[in-house]
Coordinates of N, CA and C and ligand atoms in Angstrom, one line a residue:
M1 N 30.6 -26.0 6.8 CA 29.6 -25.1 5.4 C 29.4 -26.5 4.9
F2 N 28.5 -26.2 4.5 CA 28.1 -27.4 3.3 C 27.6 -27.2 1.9
D3 N 28.2 -27.7 1.4 CA 28.3 -27.6 0.0 C 27.5 -28.9 -0.5
I4 N 26.3 -28.3 -1.6 CA 25.2 -29.1 -1.8 C 25.2 -29.1 -3.3
H5 N 26.6 -28.6 -4.1 CA 26.9 -29.0 -5.6 C 28.1 -29.4 -6.0
S6 N 28.6 -30.5 -6.5 CA 29.9 -30.6 -6.8 C 30.3 -32.1 -7.4
H7 N 31.7 -31.5 -7.7 CA 31.7 -33.1 -9.4 C 33.5 -33.5 -8.6
V8 N 33.1 -34.1 -7.2 CA 34.2 -34.4 -6.9 C 34.1 -36.1 -7.0
L9 N 33.6 -37.0 -7.4 CA 33.0 -38.4 -7.7 C 34.1 -38.9 -8.1
P10 N 35.4 -39.7 -8.2 CA 36.5 -39.4 -9.4 C 35.6 -40.5 -11.0
S11 N 36.2 -39.7 -11.9 CA 35.6 -40.5 -13.2 C 34.2 -41.0 -13.8
V12 N 33.8 -39.9 -13.6 CA 32.2 -40.5 -13.8 C 31.6 -38.9 -14.8
D13 N 32.4 -38.1 -14.6 CA 31.9 -36.7 -15.7 C 33.0 -36.0 -16.0
D14 N 32.7 -34.4 -16.1 CA 33.5 -33.6 -16.4 C 34.5 -33.3 -15.2
G15 N 34.2 -33.9 -13.5 CA 34.9 -33.2 -12.8 C 35.4 -34.1 -12.5
A16 N 36.4 -34.4 -11.0 CA 37.3 -34.9 -11.0 C 37.4 -36.4 -12.0
K17 N 39.3 -36.5 -12.1 CA 39.2 -37.3 -13.0 C 40.1 -38.4 -12.2
S18 N 40.3 -37.8 -11.0 CA 41.0 -39.6 -10.4 C 40.8 -39.3 -8.9
Y19 N 41.2 -40.6 -8.0 CA 40.7 -40.4 -6.9 C 41.9 -39.3 -6.2
N20 N 43.4 -38.8 -6.9 CA 43.9 -38.1 -6.4 C 43.5 -36.4 -6.3
D21 N 42.5 -36.3 -7.7 CA 42.0 -35.0 -8.1 C 40.9 -35.0 -6.7
S22 N 39.8 -35.9 -6.6 CA 39.5 -35.8 -5.2 C 39.8 -35.6 -3.8
M23 N 40.7 -36.1 -3.7 CA 41.5 -36.0 -2.8 C 41.9 -34.8 -2.2
A24 N 42.1 -34.3 -3.5 CA 43.0 -32.6 -3.7 C 41.9 -32.4 -3.1
M25 N 40.9 -31.9 -3.9 CA 39.5 -31.4 -3.6 C 38.8 -31.1 -2.1
A26 N 39.0 -32.2 -2.0 CA 38.2 -32.4 -0.5 C 39.4 -31.7 0.2
R27 N 40.7 -32.2 0.2 CA 41.3 -30.9 1.2 C 41.1 -30.0 1.4
L28 N 41.3 -29.1 -0.1 CA 40.7 -28.2 -0.3 C 39.9 -27.3 0.3
A29 N 38.4 -28.3 0.1 CA 37.2 -27.8 0.6 C 37.0 -27.9 2.3
L30 N 38.0 -28.5 2.5 CA 37.8 -28.3 4.1 C 38.7 -27.2 4.9
A31 N 39.8 -27.0 4.2 CA 40.6 -25.8 4.1 C 39.8 -24.5 4.9
D32 N 39.1 -24.6 3.7 CA 38.1 -23.7 3.4 C 37.0 -23.3 4.2
G33 N 36.6 -24.9 5.3 CA 35.7 -24.5 6.3 C 34.1 -25.2 5.5
A34 N 34.6 -26.1 4.6 CA 33.5 -27.3 4.6 C 33.3 -28.6 6.3
T35 N 31.8 -29.0 5.7 CA 32.4 -29.9 6.6 C 31.6 -31.1 6.1
T36 N 31.0 -31.2 4.7 CA 29.6 -32.1 4.4 C 29.9 -31.5 3.1
M37 N 29.9 -32.6 2.0 CA 29.7 -32.0 0.6 C 29.1 -33.0 0.1
V38 N 27.5 -32.8 -0.8 CA 27.4 -33.5 -1.6 C 28.0 -33.9 -3.0
M39 N 27.4 -34.6 -3.1 CA 28.0 -35.6 -4.6 C 27.5 -35.2 -5.7
T40 N 27.7 -35.0 -6.4 CA 26.4 -34.3 -7.3 C 26.6 -34.7 -9.4
P41 N 27.0 -35.6 -9.5 CA 27.7 -36.2 -11.1 C 26.4 -35.3 -11.3
H42 N 26.6 -35.3 -12.9 CA 25.9 -35.2 -14.3 C 24.7 -36.1 -14.5
R43 N 23.6 -36.4 -13.9 CA 22.6 -37.8 -14.0 C 23.2 -38.0 -15.6
K44 N 23.5 -37.2 -17.0 CA 23.5 -37.9 -18.1 C 24.3 -38.8 -18.3
D45 N 25.5 -37.7 -17.8 CA 26.9 -39.1 -17.8 C 26.7 -40.6 -17.3
I46 N 25.9 -39.8 -15.9 CA 25.7 -41.2 -14.8 C 25.1 -42.5 -16.2
L47 N 24.1 -41.8 -16.8 CA 23.2 -42.8 -17.3 C 23.8 -43.6 -18.8
E48 N 24.6 -43.1 -19.3 CA 25.7 -43.3 -20.1 C 26.4 -44.3 -20.0
E49 N 27.4 -44.1 -18.3 CA 28.4 -45.1 -18.2 C 27.9 -46.2 -17.4
T50 N 26.9 -45.8 -16.4 CA 27.0 -46.6 -15.2 C 25.2 -46.6 -14.9
E51 N 24.9 -46.9 -13.4 CA 23.5 -47.0 -13.5 C 23.4 -46.0 -11.9
A52 N 22.1 -44.9 -11.9 CA 22.1 -44.3 -11.1 C 22.8 -45.2 -9.4
R53 N 21.9 -46.1 -9.5 CA 22.4 -46.7 -8.2 C 23.8 -46.8 -7.8
A54 N 24.7 -47.0 -8.9 CA 26.4 -46.9 -8.3 C 26.6 -45.7 -8.0
V55 N 26.0 -44.6 -8.1 CA 26.2 -43.5 -7.5 C 26.6 -43.5 -5.5
N56 N 25.2 -44.5 -5.2 CA 25.2 -44.4 -4.0 C 26.7 -45.5 -3.4
R57 N 26.9 -45.9 -4.1 CA 28.2 -46.9 -3.6 C 29.5 -46.5 -3.9
M58 N 29.6 -45.8 -5.0 CA 30.7 -44.9 -4.9 C 31.1 -44.1 -4.0
V59 N 29.6 -43.1 -3.3 CA 29.6 -42.1 -2.2 C 30.4 -43.0 -0.9
V60 N 29.7 -44.4 -1.0 CA 30.6 -45.2 0.4 C 32.3 -45.6 0.1
E61 N 32.4 -45.8 -1.3 CA 33.8 -46.0 -1.6 C 34.9 -44.9 -1.6
L62 N 34.4 -43.7 -1.7 CA 34.9 -42.7 -1.9 C 35.5 -42.1 -0.5
Q63 N 34.0 -42.5 0.6 CA 33.9 -41.9 2.0 C 35.2 -42.7 2.6
R64 N 35.3 -44.0 2.1 CA 35.9 -45.1 3.3 C 37.6 -44.6 2.5
L65 N 37.7 -44.2 1.5 CA 39.3 -43.6 1.2 C 39.7 -42.4 2.1
F66 N 38.5 -41.8 2.1 CA 39.3 -39.9 2.6 C 39.1 -40.2 4.3
E67 N 38.7 -41.5 4.8 CA 38.6 -41.8 6.0 C 40.0 -42.6 6.5
S68 N 40.4 -43.4 5.6 CA 41.5 -43.8 5.5 C 43.2 -42.8 5.0
E69 N 42.7 -42.1 4.3 CA 43.5 -41.1 4.5 C 43.2 -39.6 5.4
G70 N 42.7 -39.8 6.3 CA 42.5 -38.9 7.2 C 41.9 -37.4 7.1
I71 N 41.3 -38.1 6.1 CA 40.0 -36.4 5.4 C 38.7 -36.4 5.9
A72 N 38.7 -35.6 6.9 CA 37.2 -35.4 7.9 C 36.1 -34.6 6.8
L73 N 36.1 -35.0 6.0 CA 34.6 -34.5 5.2 C 33.9 -35.5 5.2
K74 N 32.4 -35.2 4.9 CA 31.0 -36.0 5.3 C 30.6 -36.3 3.9
L75 N 30.9 -37.2 3.2 CA 30.1 -37.3 1.9 C 28.6 -37.4 1.7
V76 N 28.1 -37.1 0.7 CA 26.4 -37.2 1.2 C 25.6 -37.3 -0.9
P77 N 25.0 -38.8 -1.0 CA 24.9 -38.7 -2.4 C 23.9 -37.9 -2.8
G78 N 24.0 -37.5 -4.6 CA 23.1 -36.7 -5.2 C 23.6 -36.6 -6.5
M79 N 22.8 -36.1 -7.2 CA 22.6 -35.9 -8.5 C 22.2 -33.9 -8.9
E80 N 23.3 -34.1 -10.3 CA 22.6 -33.2 -11.0 C 22.0 -33.4 -12.5
N81 N 20.7 -33.0 -12.1 CA 19.7 -33.9 -12.7 C 19.6 -32.6 -13.5
R82 N 19.5 -32.8 -15.2 CA 19.1 -31.8 -16.1 C 17.6 -32.0 -16.2
L83 N 16.9 -30.6 -16.2 CA 15.3 -31.0 -16.7 C 14.8 -31.3 -17.7
E84 N 14.4 -32.5 -17.9 CA 13.7 -32.7 -19.1 C 12.1 -33.0 -18.7
L85 N 11.2 -33.8 -19.6 CA 10.0 -33.0 -19.5 C 9.3 -34.8 -18.6
D86 N 10.3 -35.9 -18.8 CA 10.1 -37.0 -17.7 C 10.8 -36.9 -16.2
L87 N 11.4 -35.4 -15.7 CA 12.4 -35.9 -14.8 C 11.3 -36.2 -13.9
A88 N 10.0 -35.8 -13.2 CA 9.3 -36.4 -12.2 C 8.9 -38.0 -11.9
E89 N 9.3 -38.2 -13.3 CA 8.7 -39.8 -13.4 C 10.1 -40.9 -13.4
R90 N 11.9 -39.8 -13.5 CA 12.6 -40.7 -13.2 C 13.1 -40.8 -11.8
V91 N 12.3 -39.7 -11.2 CA 13.1 -40.1 -9.9 C 12.2 -40.9 -8.9
K92 N 11.3 -40.8 -9.5 CA 10.0 -41.9 -8.9 C 10.8 -43.3 -9.5
D93 N 11.9 -43.7 -10.6 CA 12.0 -45.1 -11.1 C 13.2 -44.8 -10.5
G94 N 13.9 -44.2 -9.6 CA 15.3 -44.3 -8.8 C 16.6 -44.3 -10.1
S95 N 16.2 -43.1 -11.4 CA 16.9 -43.1 -12.1 C 17.5 -41.6 -12.1
A96 N 16.7 -41.0 -11.4 CA 17.2 -39.7 -11.2 C 17.4 -39.4 -9.3
L97 N 18.4 -38.9 -8.5 CA 18.7 -39.2 -7.7 C 18.4 -37.7 -6.9
T98 N 17.7 -38.0 -5.4 CA 17.4 -36.2 -4.7 C 18.5 -36.5 -4.0
I99 N 18.7 -35.1 -3.4 CA 19.9 -35.0 -2.2 C 20.0 -35.9 -1.0
N100 N 20.8 -36.8 -1.0 CA 21.1 -37.3 0.4 C 19.2 -38.3 0.3
K101 N 18.8 -38.8 -0.9 CA 17.4 -39.7 -0.6 C 16.7 -38.6 -0.2
G102 N 16.4 -37.0 -0.1 CA 15.7 -36.4 0.7 C 14.6 -35.8 -0.2
R103 N 13.8 -34.6 0.4 CA 12.8 -34.3 -0.5 C 13.6 -33.3 -1.5
Y104 N 15.1 -32.8 -1.7 CA 15.0 -32.0 -2.2 C 15.9 -32.2 -3.8
I105 N 15.8 -31.8 -4.6 CA 16.6 -32.3 -5.9 C 17.1 -31.0 -6.6
L106 N 18.6 -31.3 -7.2 CA 19.0 -30.4 -7.6 C 18.6 -30.3 -9.2
V107 N 18.6 -29.2 -10.1 CA 18.0 -29.4 -11.1 C 18.6 -28.4 -12.0
E108 N 19.2 -29.4 -13.5 CA 20.0 -27.9 -14.0 C 19.0 -27.5 -15.5
L109 N 19.0 -26.4 -15.5 CA 18.7 -25.6 -16.8 C 19.5 -25.9 -17.9
D110 N 19.2 -25.9 -19.2 CA 19.6 -25.6 -20.1 C 20.3 -24.3 -20.1
F111 N 21.5 -23.8 -20.3 CA 22.0 -22.8 -20.2 C 21.5 -21.9 -21.5
H112 N 21.1 -22.3 -22.2 CA 20.6 -21.3 -23.2 C 19.4 -21.3 -24.0
D113 N 18.4 -22.0 -23.6 CA 17.0 -22.5 -23.7 C 16.2 -22.8 -22.2
M114 N 15.2 -22.1 -22.6 CA 14.1 -22.5 -21.2 C 12.8 -23.0 -21.9
P115 N 12.5 -24.2 -22.3 CA 11.3 -25.2 -23.0 C 10.1 -24.3 -22.1
M116 N 9.1 -24.8 -22.6 CA 8.0 -24.2 -22.7 C 7.4 -25.4 -21.0
Y117 N 7.6 -26.8 -21.3 CA 7.5 -27.3 -19.8 C 7.8 -27.1 -18.9
T118 N 9.4 -26.1 -18.7 CA 9.9 -25.5 -17.8 C 8.8 -26.0 -16.4
E119 N 8.2 -25.0 -16.2 CA 7.7 -24.7 -15.0 C 6.4 -26.3 -14.5
H120 N 5.9 -26.4 -15.4 CA 5.5 -27.4 -15.5 C 5.5 -29.0 -14.9
V121 N 7.0 -29.2 -15.2 CA 7.9 -30.1 -14.5 C 8.4 -29.7 -13.2
L122 N 8.4 -28.4 -12.6 CA 9.3 -28.1 -11.2 C 7.8 -28.4 -11.1
Y123 N 6.6 -28.1 -11.0 CA 5.7 -28.4 -10.6 C 5.3 -29.5 -10.1
Q124 N 5.6 -30.4 -11.2 CA 5.2 -32.0 -11.0 C 6.1 -32.6 -9.6
M125 N 7.0 -32.4 -10.0 CA 7.6 -32.6 -8.9 C 7.2 -32.3 -8.1
Q126 N 6.8 -31.2 -7.6 CA 6.6 -30.6 -6.0 C 4.9 -31.7 -5.6
L127 N 3.9 -31.8 -6.4 CA 3.4 -32.5 -6.1 C 3.6 -33.9 -5.3
Q128 N 4.7 -34.6 -6.0 CA 5.2 -35.9 -5.5 C 6.3 -35.2 -3.7
G129 N 6.0 -33.9 -3.8 CA 6.8 -33.6 -2.6 C 7.9 -33.3 -2.8
L130 N 8.4 -33.1 -3.6 CA 10.2 -33.0 -4.0 C 10.0 -31.3 -3.8
V131 N 10.9 -30.7 -3.4 CA 11.5 -29.6 -3.7 C 12.8 -29.1 -4.5
P132 N 12.5 -29.0 -5.4 CA 13.5 -28.3 -7.0 C 14.7 -27.2 -6.5
I133 N 15.6 -27.6 -6.7 CA 16.9 -26.6 -6.1 C 17.1 -26.5 -7.6
I134 N 16.9 -25.1 -7.8 CA 17.4 -24.5 -9.7 C 19.2 -24.2 -9.3
A135 N 19.9 -24.8 -10.1 CA 21.6 -24.8 -10.2 C 21.6 -23.6 -10.8
H136 N 22.8 -23.0 -10.2 CA 23.2 -22.0 -10.5 C 22.2 -21.4 -11.7
P137 N 21.3 -20.5 -11.5 CA 20.6 -19.4 -12.2 C 21.3 -18.6 -12.9
E138 N 22.5 -17.6 -12.1 CA 23.3 -16.8 -13.0 C 23.0 -17.1 -14.8
R139 N 24.0 -18.7 -14.2 CA 24.3 -18.5 -15.6 C 23.5 -19.0 -16.9
Q140 N 22.1 -19.2 -16.2 CA 20.6 -19.4 -17.7 C 20.5 -18.4 -18.6
M141 N 20.7 -18.0 -19.7 CA 20.5 -16.8 -20.2 C 19.2 -16.0 -19.9
N142 N 18.4 -17.2 -20.7 CA 16.6 -16.5 -19.8 C 16.4 -15.8 -18.7
I143 N 17.4 -16.2 -17.9 CA 17.4 -16.0 -16.4 C 18.0 -14.5 -16.5
A144 N 19.1 -14.4 -17.2 CA 20.0 -13.6 -16.8 C 19.4 -12.4 -17.4
K145 N 18.6 -12.6 -18.8 CA 17.9 -11.5 -19.2 C 16.9 -10.8 -18.3
D146 N 16.0 -12.3 -17.8 CA 14.9 -11.7 -17.4 C 14.3 -12.3 -15.6
P147 N 15.0 -11.8 -14.2 CA 15.0 -12.7 -13.6 C 13.9 -12.9 -13.0
S148 N 13.0 -12.2 -13.7 CA 11.6 -12.8 -13.0 C 10.8 -14.2 -13.3
I149 N 11.7 -14.8 -14.5 CA 11.6 -15.7 -14.3 C 12.1 -16.8 -13.6
L150 N 12.8 -16.2 -12.5 CA 13.2 -17.4 -11.3 C 12.7 -17.0 -10.6
R151 N 11.7 -15.8 -10.1 CA 10.7 -15.5 -9.2 C 9.7 -16.0 -9.4
R152 N 9.6 -16.1 -10.6 CA 8.3 -17.3 -10.7 C 8.0 -18.7 -9.9
M153 N 9.5 -19.3 -10.0 CA 9.8 -20.4 -9.5 C 9.9 -20.3 -8.4
V154 N 10.3 -19.5 -7.5 CA 10.9 -19.2 -6.1 C 9.8 -18.8 -5.6
D155 N 8.8 -17.9 -6.2 CA 7.4 -17.7 -5.7 C 6.7 -19.3 -5.7
G156 N 7.2 -20.0 -6.3 CA 6.2 -21.2 -6.4 C 6.5 -22.4 -5.6
G157 N 7.5 -21.8 -5.2 CA 8.0 -23.3 -3.8 C 9.8 -23.7 -4.1
A158 N 9.8 -23.4 -5.3 CA 11.3 -23.8 -5.8 C 12.4 -22.9 -4.8
L159 N 13.7 -23.6 -4.4 CA 14.6 -23.0 -4.1 C 16.1 -22.7 -5.5
A160 N 16.7 -21.8 -5.3 CA 18.0 -21.8 -5.9 C 19.4 -21.2 -5.6
Q161 N 20.1 -22.3 -6.3 CA 21.4 -22.2 -6.2 C 22.9 -21.6 -6.3
I162 N 23.4 -20.7 -6.5 CA 24.6 -19.7 -6.4 C 25.2 -20.7 -6.7
T163 N 26.1 -20.1 -7.6 CA 27.8 -20.6 -7.5 C 28.2 -19.8 -6.8
A164 N 29.5 -20.2 -5.6 CA 30.5 -19.0 -5.3 C 31.2 -18.7 -6.2
G165 N 31.7 -18.5 -7.6 CA 32.5 -18.8 -8.2 C 31.8 -17.2 -9.1
S166 N 30.6 -17.9 -8.9 CA 29.9 -16.7 -10.1 C 30.1 -15.1 -9.8
L167 N 30.3 -15.0 -8.1 CA 29.5 -13.8 -6.8 C 31.1 -13.4 -7.2
I168 N 33.0 -13.8 -7.2 CA 33.9 -13.4 -7.6 C 34.2 -13.3 -8.9
G169 N 33.3 -13.6 -10.1 CA 34.0 -13.3 -11.5 C 34.2 -14.2 -12.1
A170 N 34.1 -15.5 -11.3 CA 35.2 -16.9 -12.2 C 34.7 -17.1 -13.6
F171 N 33.0 -16.6 -14.1 CA 33.1 -17.0 -15.0 C 32.5 -15.5 -15.8
G172 N 33.5 -14.6 -15.3 CA 33.4 -13.1 -16.3 C 32.5 -11.9 -15.6
P173 N 32.9 -10.5 -15.6 CA 32.1 -9.5 -15.3 C 30.4 -9.9 -15.3
Q174 N 30.2 -10.1 -16.2 CA 28.5 -10.0 -16.8 C 27.7 -11.2 -15.8
T175 N 28.2 -12.4 -15.7 CA 27.7 -13.6 -15.1 C 27.7 -12.9 -13.1
K176 N 28.7 -12.1 -12.9 CA 28.9 -12.0 -11.8 C 27.9 -10.7 -11.4
K177 N 27.4 -10.0 -12.6 CA 26.3 -8.8 -12.3 C 25.3 -9.1 -11.7
V178 N 24.9 -10.6 -12.8 CA 23.7 -11.2 -12.6 C 23.4 -11.2 -10.9
A179 N 24.5 -12.6 -10.5 CA 24.6 -13.3 -9.4 C 24.2 -11.6 -8.8
E180 N 25.0 -11.0 -8.4 CA 25.0 -9.7 -7.6 C 23.2 -9.5 -7.4
R181 N 22.7 -9.2 -8.4 CA 21.3 -9.0 -8.6 C 20.5 -9.7 -8.1
L182 N 20.7 -11.6 -8.2 CA 20.4 -12.5 -7.8 C 20.5 -12.5 -6.5
V183 N 21.4 -12.1 -5.8 CA 21.5 -12.1 -4.5 C 20.8 -11.0 -3.2
E184 N 20.6 -10.2 -4.2 CA 20.1 -8.7 -3.8 C 19.0 -9.1 -3.3
G185 N 18.1 -9.6 -4.9 CA 16.4 -9.6 -4.8 C 16.4 -11.0 -4.1
R186 N 17.3 -11.4 -3.1 CA 16.4 -12.7 -2.5 C 16.2 -14.0 -3.5
L187 N 16.6 -13.7 -4.5 CA 16.3 -15.1 -5.5 C 16.9 -16.4 -5.6
V188 N 18.1 -16.1 -4.9 CA 19.0 -17.8 -4.4 C 18.9 -17.6 -3.0
Q189 N 18.8 -18.7 -2.3 CA 18.9 -19.0 -1.1 C 20.1 -20.0 -0.1
I190 N 20.8 -20.6 -1.7 CA 21.9 -21.4 -1.2 C 23.2 -21.3 -2.0
M191 N 24.5 -21.5 -1.5 CA 25.8 -21.0 -2.2 C 26.4 -22.5 -2.4
A192 N 26.6 -22.8 -3.4 CA 27.3 -23.6 -3.4 C 28.6 -24.1 -4.7
S193 N 29.2 -24.9 -4.3 CA 31.0 -24.3 -5.2 C 30.7 -25.1 -6.6
D194 N 29.6 -26.3 -7.2 CA 29.6 -26.9 -8.4 C 31.4 -27.2 -8.8
T195 N 32.4 -27.5 -7.5 CA 33.5 -27.4 -7.9 C 33.9 -28.9 -9.0
H196 N 35.1 -28.7 -9.8 CA 34.8 -29.5 -11.0 C 36.6 -30.2 -11.1
R197 N 37.0 -29.1 -10.1 CA 38.8 -29.4 -10.5 C 39.0 -28.8 -9.0
P198 N 40.4 -29.3 -8.6 CA 41.2 -29.1 -8.0 C 42.0 -27.6 -7.9
D199 N 41.8 -27.1 -9.0 CA 42.6 -26.0 -9.4 C 42.0 -25.2 -10.3
G200 N 41.9 -24.1 -10.6 CA 41.6 -23.0 -11.5 C 40.4 -22.6 -10.7
P201 N 39.4 -21.7 -11.7 CA 38.4 -21.3 -11.6 C 37.3 -22.2 -11.2
R202 N 37.2 -23.5 -11.1 CA 36.5 -24.8 -10.8 C 37.1 -25.1 -9.6
S203 N 38.0 -24.5 -8.8 CA 37.9 -25.2 -7.3 C 37.4 -25.3 -6.4
P204 N 37.4 -25.7 -5.2 CA 35.9 -25.9 -4.1 C 36.4 -24.3 -3.6
G205 N 35.3 -24.5 -2.7 CA 35.5 -23.2 -1.4 C 34.1 -22.1 -2.1
L206 N 34.0 -21.9 -0.7 CA 32.8 -21.4 -0.3 C 32.8 -19.5 0.1
S207 N 34.0 -19.7 0.6 CA 34.2 -18.6 1.5 C 34.7 -17.0 1.3
A208 N 34.9 -17.0 -0.5 CA 35.2 -16.0 -1.0 C 33.8 -15.6 -1.4
G209 N 33.3 -16.2 -1.6 CA 31.5 -15.6 -2.2 C 30.6 -15.8 -1.0
V210 N 30.6 -16.4 -0.3 CA 30.3 -15.6 1.1 C 30.4 -14.1 1.5
E211 N 31.6 -13.9 1.5 CA 32.0 -12.8 1.8 C 31.8 -11.7 0.8
Q212 N 31.7 -11.7 -0.4 CA 30.9 -10.8 -1.5 C 29.6 -10.8 -1.3
A213 N 28.7 -12.3 -1.0 CA 27.0 -12.6 -0.7 C 26.6 -11.3 0.9
A214 N 28.2 -11.3 1.8 CA 27.8 -10.4 3.1 C 28.1 -9.3 2.9
R215 N 28.7 -8.6 1.1 CA 28.5 -7.3 1.5 C 27.5 -6.9 0.5
L216 N 26.2 -7.6 0.1 CA 25.5 -6.9 0.0 C 24.1 -7.3 -0.1
V217 N 24.0 -8.5 1.2 CA 23.2 -9.1 2.1 C 23.1 -8.7 3.5
G218 N 24.6 -8.7 3.6 CA 25.0 -8.7 5.3 C 25.3 -9.9 5.8
M219 N 25.9 -10.3 6.6 CA 26.8 -11.6 7.1 C 25.5 -12.5 7.7
D220 N 24.9 -12.5 8.2 CA 23.6 -13.2 9.0 C 23.0 -13.7 7.3
E221 N 22.7 -13.4 6.5 CA 21.7 -14.3 5.5 C 22.6 -14.8 4.5
A222 N 24.0 -14.2 4.6 CA 25.3 -14.6 3.6 C 25.1 -16.0 4.5
H223 N 25.8 -16.0 5.6 CA 25.8 -17.6 6.5 C 25.0 -18.4 5.9
A224 N 23.9 -17.8 6.2 CA 22.8 -19.2 5.8 C 22.9 -19.8 5.2
M225 N 23.5 -19.1 3.8 CA 23.5 -19.5 2.6 C 24.7 -20.7 2.2
A226 N 25.1 -20.4 2.9 CA 26.0 -21.6 3.1 C 25.7 -22.4 4.3
V227 N 25.7 -22.3 5.2 CA 25.0 -23.2 6.0 C 23.9 -23.9 6.5
D228 N 23.3 -22.9 7.3 CA 21.6 -23.1 7.9 C 20.7 -24.1 6.6
T229 N 20.4 -23.1 5.5 CA 19.7 -23.9 4.8 C 20.6 -24.5 3.9
P230 N 21.5 -24.8 3.1 CA 22.2 -26.6 2.8 C 21.9 -27.5 4.1
Q231 N 22.4 -27.0 4.9 CA 22.5 -28.0 6.2 C 20.9 -28.7 6.3
A232 N 19.9 -27.7 6.2 CA 18.8 -28.3 6.5 C 18.6 -28.8 4.9
V233 N 18.9 -28.9 3.8 CA 18.8 -29.6 2.8 C 19.0 -30.8 2.8
V234 N 20.6 -31.2 3.0 CA 21.2 -32.0 3.5 C 20.4 -33.3 4.3
E235 N 19.8 -32.4 5.3 CA 19.6 -33.3 6.8 C 17.5 -33.4 6.1
D236 N 17.2 -33.0 5.1 CA 16.0 -33.2 4.6 C 15.2 -32.8 5.7
K237 N 15.1 -31.2 6.2 CA 14.3 -30.3 7.2 C 13.6 -29.4 6.3
P238 N 12.6 -28.8 7.2 CA 12.0 -27.4 6.6 C 13.4 -26.5 6.2
V239 N 13.0 -25.5 5.1 CA 13.8 -24.3 4.9 C 13.0 -23.5 5.6
F240 N 14.0 -22.4 5.9 CA 13.8 -21.4 6.5 C 14.4 -20.0 5.6
S241 N 13.6 -19.2 4.9 CA 14.8 -18.5 3.9 C 13.7 -17.1 3.3
P242 N 14.7 -16.0 2.9 CA 13.8 -14.9 3.0 C 13.3 -15.0 1.3
L243 N 11.9 -14.2 1.7 CA 11.5 -14.2 0.4 C 11.7 -13.3 -1.0
P244 N 11.8 -13.5 -2.1 CA 12.0 -12.5 -2.8 C 11.5 -11.4 -2.1
T245 N 12.2 -10.3 -2.8 CA 12.1 -8.5 -2.7 C 12.3 -7.6 -3.8
E246 N 12.2 -6.4 -4.0 CA 12.7 -6.1 -4.3 C 13.8 -6.1 -3.9
E247 N 14.9 -5.1 -5.4 CA 16.3 -5.2 -4.9 C 16.7 -4.0 -3.8
K248 N 17.5 -4.4 -2.8 CA 18.2 -3.8 -1.8 C 16.9 -3.6 -0.9
S249 N 16.4 -4.0 -0.5 CA 15.0 -3.7 0.6 C 15.1 -5.0 1.6
R250 N 14.5 -4.8 2.4 CA 14.7 -5.6 3.4 C 13.7 -7.3 3.4
P251 N 14.2 -8.2 3.7 CA 13.0 -9.5 2.8 C 12.2 -9.6 4.3
W252 N 10.9 -10.4 3.8 CA 10.6 -10.9 4.7 C 10.8 -12.6 4.5
W253 N 9.9 -13.1 5.3 CA 10.8 -14.7 5.6 C 9.8 -15.3 5.3
R254 N 10.0 -16.4 5.4 CA 8.9 -18.0 4.7 C 9.8 -19.4 5.0
F255 N 8.8 -20.4 5.7 CA 9.2 -21.7 5.5 C 8.7 -22.5 4.1
S256 N 9.9 -23.3 3.2 CA 9.9 -23.7 2.3 C 8.3 -24.6 2.8
R257 N 7.8 -25.5 1.3 CA 6.8 -26.2 1.6 C 7.8 -27.8 2.0
S258 N 6.8 -28.4 3.0 CA 7.4 -29.6 3.1 C 6.8 -30.6 2.9
R259 N 7.3 -32.1 3.0 CA 6.2 -33.2 2.7 C 5.1 -33.1 3.6
Ligands
FE2_301 FE1 27.5 -28.2 -11.5

């Protein structure tokens, strides 16, 4: 499996606190079936503490440590970028990072607010050849109330990433319900862990989430959310994913916009 959203780099944000945390998280992810993980520290924390460019160096260093410890998990650089008015510009100047230096960019929306410029910024990024991936939309208040907001974004060419824990109740029954609704509506194409800790509800692992998604949309689609689609993202290839549909009906399929 390919996990495109994780906070495994040590001491850069609210994720892993030490190399020991990072190694423990990697071992758990491996045991759960992950082969590749994208390191996506919060952009805000990176900019306060260090330079965006340093993320690539930190990923190389952590990969070396894993190799010396016999941890066979492939690491890839990325960033969790809060949607701001100038985000498209920040990708151009290199202070906002895409996934593995490719076309896909993980974008976090404010949990409680949806500024007027949100869809404009997504569109600007797409004009630059980027494909925004909306991180954990099930936890965003406006989308939770009205999933048609996410549907407009996905219809416009964005992708969305659900957090595995949301589907198994790690963020409460309300978020679980919203997550299920988004999966059934084919409004999310990728599953990731967004792991922050080696233990507790934010520990690594996708398999329990995949199992839950399989109950809703079948094993083929659930598998694609954790393997085929995130693999295409990591490898910077076009994504083939179901189009949003009315809940519980059979989806059509589409190719994502490519560069
Ligand atoms: Fe995150």
